[in-house]
PDB file of C-alpha atoms in Angstrom:
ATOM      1  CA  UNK A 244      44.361  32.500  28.025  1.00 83.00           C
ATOM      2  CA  UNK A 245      46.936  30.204  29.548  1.00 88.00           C
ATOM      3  CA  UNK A 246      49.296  28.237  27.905  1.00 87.00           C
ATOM      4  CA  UNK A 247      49.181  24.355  27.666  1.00 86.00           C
ATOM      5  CA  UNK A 248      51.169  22.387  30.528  1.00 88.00           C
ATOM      6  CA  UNK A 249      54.126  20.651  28.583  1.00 91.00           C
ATOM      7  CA  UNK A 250      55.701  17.381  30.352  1.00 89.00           C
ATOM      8  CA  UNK A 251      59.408  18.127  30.870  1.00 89.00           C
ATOM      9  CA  UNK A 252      60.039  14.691  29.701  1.00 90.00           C
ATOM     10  CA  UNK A 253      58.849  15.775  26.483  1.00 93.00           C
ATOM     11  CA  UNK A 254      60.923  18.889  26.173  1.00 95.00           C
ATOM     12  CA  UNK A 255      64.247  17.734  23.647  1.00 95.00           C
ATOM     13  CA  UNK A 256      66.721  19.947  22.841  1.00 95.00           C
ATOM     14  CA  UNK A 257      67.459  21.049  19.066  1.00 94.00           C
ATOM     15  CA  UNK A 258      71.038  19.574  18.760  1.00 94.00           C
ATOM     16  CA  UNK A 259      69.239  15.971  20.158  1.00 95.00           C
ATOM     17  CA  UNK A 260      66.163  16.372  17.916  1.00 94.00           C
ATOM     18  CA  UNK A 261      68.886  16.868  14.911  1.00 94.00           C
ATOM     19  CA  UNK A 262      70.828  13.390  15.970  1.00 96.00           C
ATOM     20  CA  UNK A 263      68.265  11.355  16.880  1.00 95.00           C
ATOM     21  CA  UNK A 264      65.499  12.473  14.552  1.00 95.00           C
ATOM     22  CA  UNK A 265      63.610   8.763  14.167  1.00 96.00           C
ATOM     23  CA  UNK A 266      63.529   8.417  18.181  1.00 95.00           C
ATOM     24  CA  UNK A 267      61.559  11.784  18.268  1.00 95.00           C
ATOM     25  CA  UNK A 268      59.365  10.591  15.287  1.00 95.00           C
ATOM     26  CA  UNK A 269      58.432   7.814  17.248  1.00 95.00           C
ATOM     27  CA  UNK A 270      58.263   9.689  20.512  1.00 94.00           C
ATOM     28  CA  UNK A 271      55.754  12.058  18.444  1.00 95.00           C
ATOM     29  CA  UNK A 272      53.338   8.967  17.869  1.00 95.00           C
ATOM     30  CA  UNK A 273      53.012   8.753  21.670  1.00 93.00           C
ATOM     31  CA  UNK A 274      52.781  12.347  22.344  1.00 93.00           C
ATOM     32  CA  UNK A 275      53.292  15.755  21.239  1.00 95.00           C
ATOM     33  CA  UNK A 276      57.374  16.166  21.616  1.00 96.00           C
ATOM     34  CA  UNK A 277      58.717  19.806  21.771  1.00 96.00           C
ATOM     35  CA  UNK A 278      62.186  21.085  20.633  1.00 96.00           C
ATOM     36  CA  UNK A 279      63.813  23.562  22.832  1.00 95.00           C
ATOM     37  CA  UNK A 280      66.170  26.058  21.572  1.00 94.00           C
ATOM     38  CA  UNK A 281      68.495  28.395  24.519  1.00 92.00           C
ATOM     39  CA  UNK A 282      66.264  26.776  26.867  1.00 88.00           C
ATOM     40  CA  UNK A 283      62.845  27.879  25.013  1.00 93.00           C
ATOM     41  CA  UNK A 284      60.391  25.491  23.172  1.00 94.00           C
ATOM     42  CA  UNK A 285      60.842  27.018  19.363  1.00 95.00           C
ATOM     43  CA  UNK A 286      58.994  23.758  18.052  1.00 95.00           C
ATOM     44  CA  UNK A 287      56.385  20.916  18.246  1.00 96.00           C
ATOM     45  CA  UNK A 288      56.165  17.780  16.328  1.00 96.00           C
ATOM     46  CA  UNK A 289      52.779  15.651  17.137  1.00 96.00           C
ATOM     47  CA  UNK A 290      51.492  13.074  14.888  1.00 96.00           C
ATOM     48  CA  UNK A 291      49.717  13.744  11.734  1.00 96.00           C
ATOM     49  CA  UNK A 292      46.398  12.297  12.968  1.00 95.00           C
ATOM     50  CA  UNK A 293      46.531  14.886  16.215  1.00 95.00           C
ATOM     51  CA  UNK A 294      46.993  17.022  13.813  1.00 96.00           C
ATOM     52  CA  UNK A 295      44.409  16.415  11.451  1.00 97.00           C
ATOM     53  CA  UNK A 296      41.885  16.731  15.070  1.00 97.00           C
ATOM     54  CA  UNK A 297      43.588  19.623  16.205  1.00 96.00           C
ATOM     55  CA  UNK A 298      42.904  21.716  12.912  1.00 98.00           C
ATOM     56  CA  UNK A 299      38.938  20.418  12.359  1.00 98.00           C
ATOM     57  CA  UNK A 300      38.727  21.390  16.045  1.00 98.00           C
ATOM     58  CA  UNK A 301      40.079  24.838  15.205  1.00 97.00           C
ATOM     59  CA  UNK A 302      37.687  24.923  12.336  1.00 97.00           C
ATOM     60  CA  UNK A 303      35.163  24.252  13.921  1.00 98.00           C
ATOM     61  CA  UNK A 304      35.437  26.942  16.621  1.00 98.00           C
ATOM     62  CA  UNK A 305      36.396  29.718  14.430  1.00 98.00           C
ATOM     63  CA  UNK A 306      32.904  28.279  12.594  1.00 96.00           C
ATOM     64  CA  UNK A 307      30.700  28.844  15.535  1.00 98.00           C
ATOM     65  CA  UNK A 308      32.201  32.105  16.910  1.00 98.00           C
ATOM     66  CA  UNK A 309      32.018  33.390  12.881  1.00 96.00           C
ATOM     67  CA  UNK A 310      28.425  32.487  13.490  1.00 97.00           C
ATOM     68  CA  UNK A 311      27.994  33.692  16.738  1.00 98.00           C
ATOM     69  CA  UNK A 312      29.043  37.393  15.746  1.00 97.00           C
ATOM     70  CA  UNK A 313      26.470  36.759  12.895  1.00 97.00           C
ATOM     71  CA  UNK A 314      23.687  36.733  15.679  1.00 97.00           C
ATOM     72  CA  UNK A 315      24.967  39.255  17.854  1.00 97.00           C
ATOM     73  CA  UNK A 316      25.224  41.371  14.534  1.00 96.00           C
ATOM     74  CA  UNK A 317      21.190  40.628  13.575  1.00 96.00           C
ATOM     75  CA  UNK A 318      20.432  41.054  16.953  1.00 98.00           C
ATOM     76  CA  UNK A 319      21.806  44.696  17.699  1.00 97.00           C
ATOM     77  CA  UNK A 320      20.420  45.606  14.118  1.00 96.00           C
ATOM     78  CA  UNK A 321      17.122  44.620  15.423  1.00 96.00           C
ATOM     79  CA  UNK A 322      17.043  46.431  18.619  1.00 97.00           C
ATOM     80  CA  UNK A 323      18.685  49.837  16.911  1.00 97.00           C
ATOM     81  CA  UNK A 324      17.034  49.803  13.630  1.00 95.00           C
ATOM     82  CA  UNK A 325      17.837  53.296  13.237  1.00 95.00           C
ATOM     83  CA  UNK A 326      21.625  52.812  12.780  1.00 95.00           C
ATOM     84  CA  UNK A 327      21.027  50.649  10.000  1.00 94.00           C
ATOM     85  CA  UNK A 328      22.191  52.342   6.459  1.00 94.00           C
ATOM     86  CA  UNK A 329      21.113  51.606   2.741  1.00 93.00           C
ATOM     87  CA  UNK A 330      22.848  50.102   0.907  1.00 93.00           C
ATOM     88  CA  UNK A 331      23.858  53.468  -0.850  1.00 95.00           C
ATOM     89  CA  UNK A 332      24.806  54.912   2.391  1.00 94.00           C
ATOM     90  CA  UNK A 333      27.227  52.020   3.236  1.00 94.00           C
ATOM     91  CA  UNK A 334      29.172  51.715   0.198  1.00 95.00           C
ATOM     92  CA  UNK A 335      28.055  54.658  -2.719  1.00 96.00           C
ATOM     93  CA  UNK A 336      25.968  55.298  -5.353  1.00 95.00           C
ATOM     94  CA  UNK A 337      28.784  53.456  -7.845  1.00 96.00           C
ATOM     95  CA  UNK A 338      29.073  50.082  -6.018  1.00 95.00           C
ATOM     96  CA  UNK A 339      25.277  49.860  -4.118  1.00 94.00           C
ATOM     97  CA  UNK A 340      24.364  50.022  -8.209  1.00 94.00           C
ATOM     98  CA  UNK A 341      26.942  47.903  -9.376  1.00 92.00           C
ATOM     99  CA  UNK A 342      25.586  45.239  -6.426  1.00 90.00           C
ATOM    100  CA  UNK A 343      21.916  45.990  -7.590  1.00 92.00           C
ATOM    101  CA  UNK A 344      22.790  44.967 -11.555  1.00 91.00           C
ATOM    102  CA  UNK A 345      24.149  41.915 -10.807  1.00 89.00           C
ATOM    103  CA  UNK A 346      22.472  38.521 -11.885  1.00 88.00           C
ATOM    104  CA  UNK A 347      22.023  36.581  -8.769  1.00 82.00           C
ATOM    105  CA  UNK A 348      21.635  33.267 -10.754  1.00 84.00           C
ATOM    106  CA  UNK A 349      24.943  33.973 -12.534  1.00 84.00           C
ATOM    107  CA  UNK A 350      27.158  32.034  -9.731  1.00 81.00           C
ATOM    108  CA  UNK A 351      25.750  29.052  -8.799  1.00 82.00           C
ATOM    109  CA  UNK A 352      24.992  28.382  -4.759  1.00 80.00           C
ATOM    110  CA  UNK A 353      27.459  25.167  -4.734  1.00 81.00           C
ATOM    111  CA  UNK A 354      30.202  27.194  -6.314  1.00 81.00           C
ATOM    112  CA  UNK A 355      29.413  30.764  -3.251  1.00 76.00           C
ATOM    113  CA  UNK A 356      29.371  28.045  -0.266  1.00 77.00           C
ATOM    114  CA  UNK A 357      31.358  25.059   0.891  1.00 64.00           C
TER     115      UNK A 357
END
């Protein structure tokens, strides 16, 4: 994967970030602003609400791949039933029957899922 184009104009060094720390604050409402270090961007300040899209974004992906391994996972058990193992086989006789005594009413559905 690449990584993202950065506008030289946004690049600011650390010594200028340090001294003139409201003009990059309000720079950051415009656009992402990004804090060089020995001529390497170290940091990047955006605004919050970029932020706050950027991470539901994220969450959302890592949400739908999660889920899409779930369905390639079901789908190879179905075509190779014969690598699929009991419950015993996958984690012992102690835990599958540990697993098997539990009360599956005990935690309540709300409390298991967001």
């Amino acid at each position: 994967m690449k990584k993202p184009a950065i506008n030289p104009e946004s690049i600011i060094t650390s010594s200028f970030a340090a001294k003139q720390f409201d003009e990059v604050l309000k720079k950051a409402k415009e656009g992402p602003q990004f804090i060089a270090e020995n001529e390497k961007v170290e940091l990047a300040i955006i605004d919050y609400a970029l932020y706050e899209k950027m991470h539901l974004a994220l969450e959302l992906l890592q949400e739908v791949a999660w889920e899409a391994e779930i369905v390639r996972r079901i789908e190879h058990a179905d075509a190779h039933p014969e690598e699929l193992l009991s419950l015993v086989e996958a984690l012992g006789n102690e835990a599958a029957e540990r697993i098997l005594k539990m009360d599956l009413n005990e935690v309540a559905d709300d409390e298991l899922f967001e």
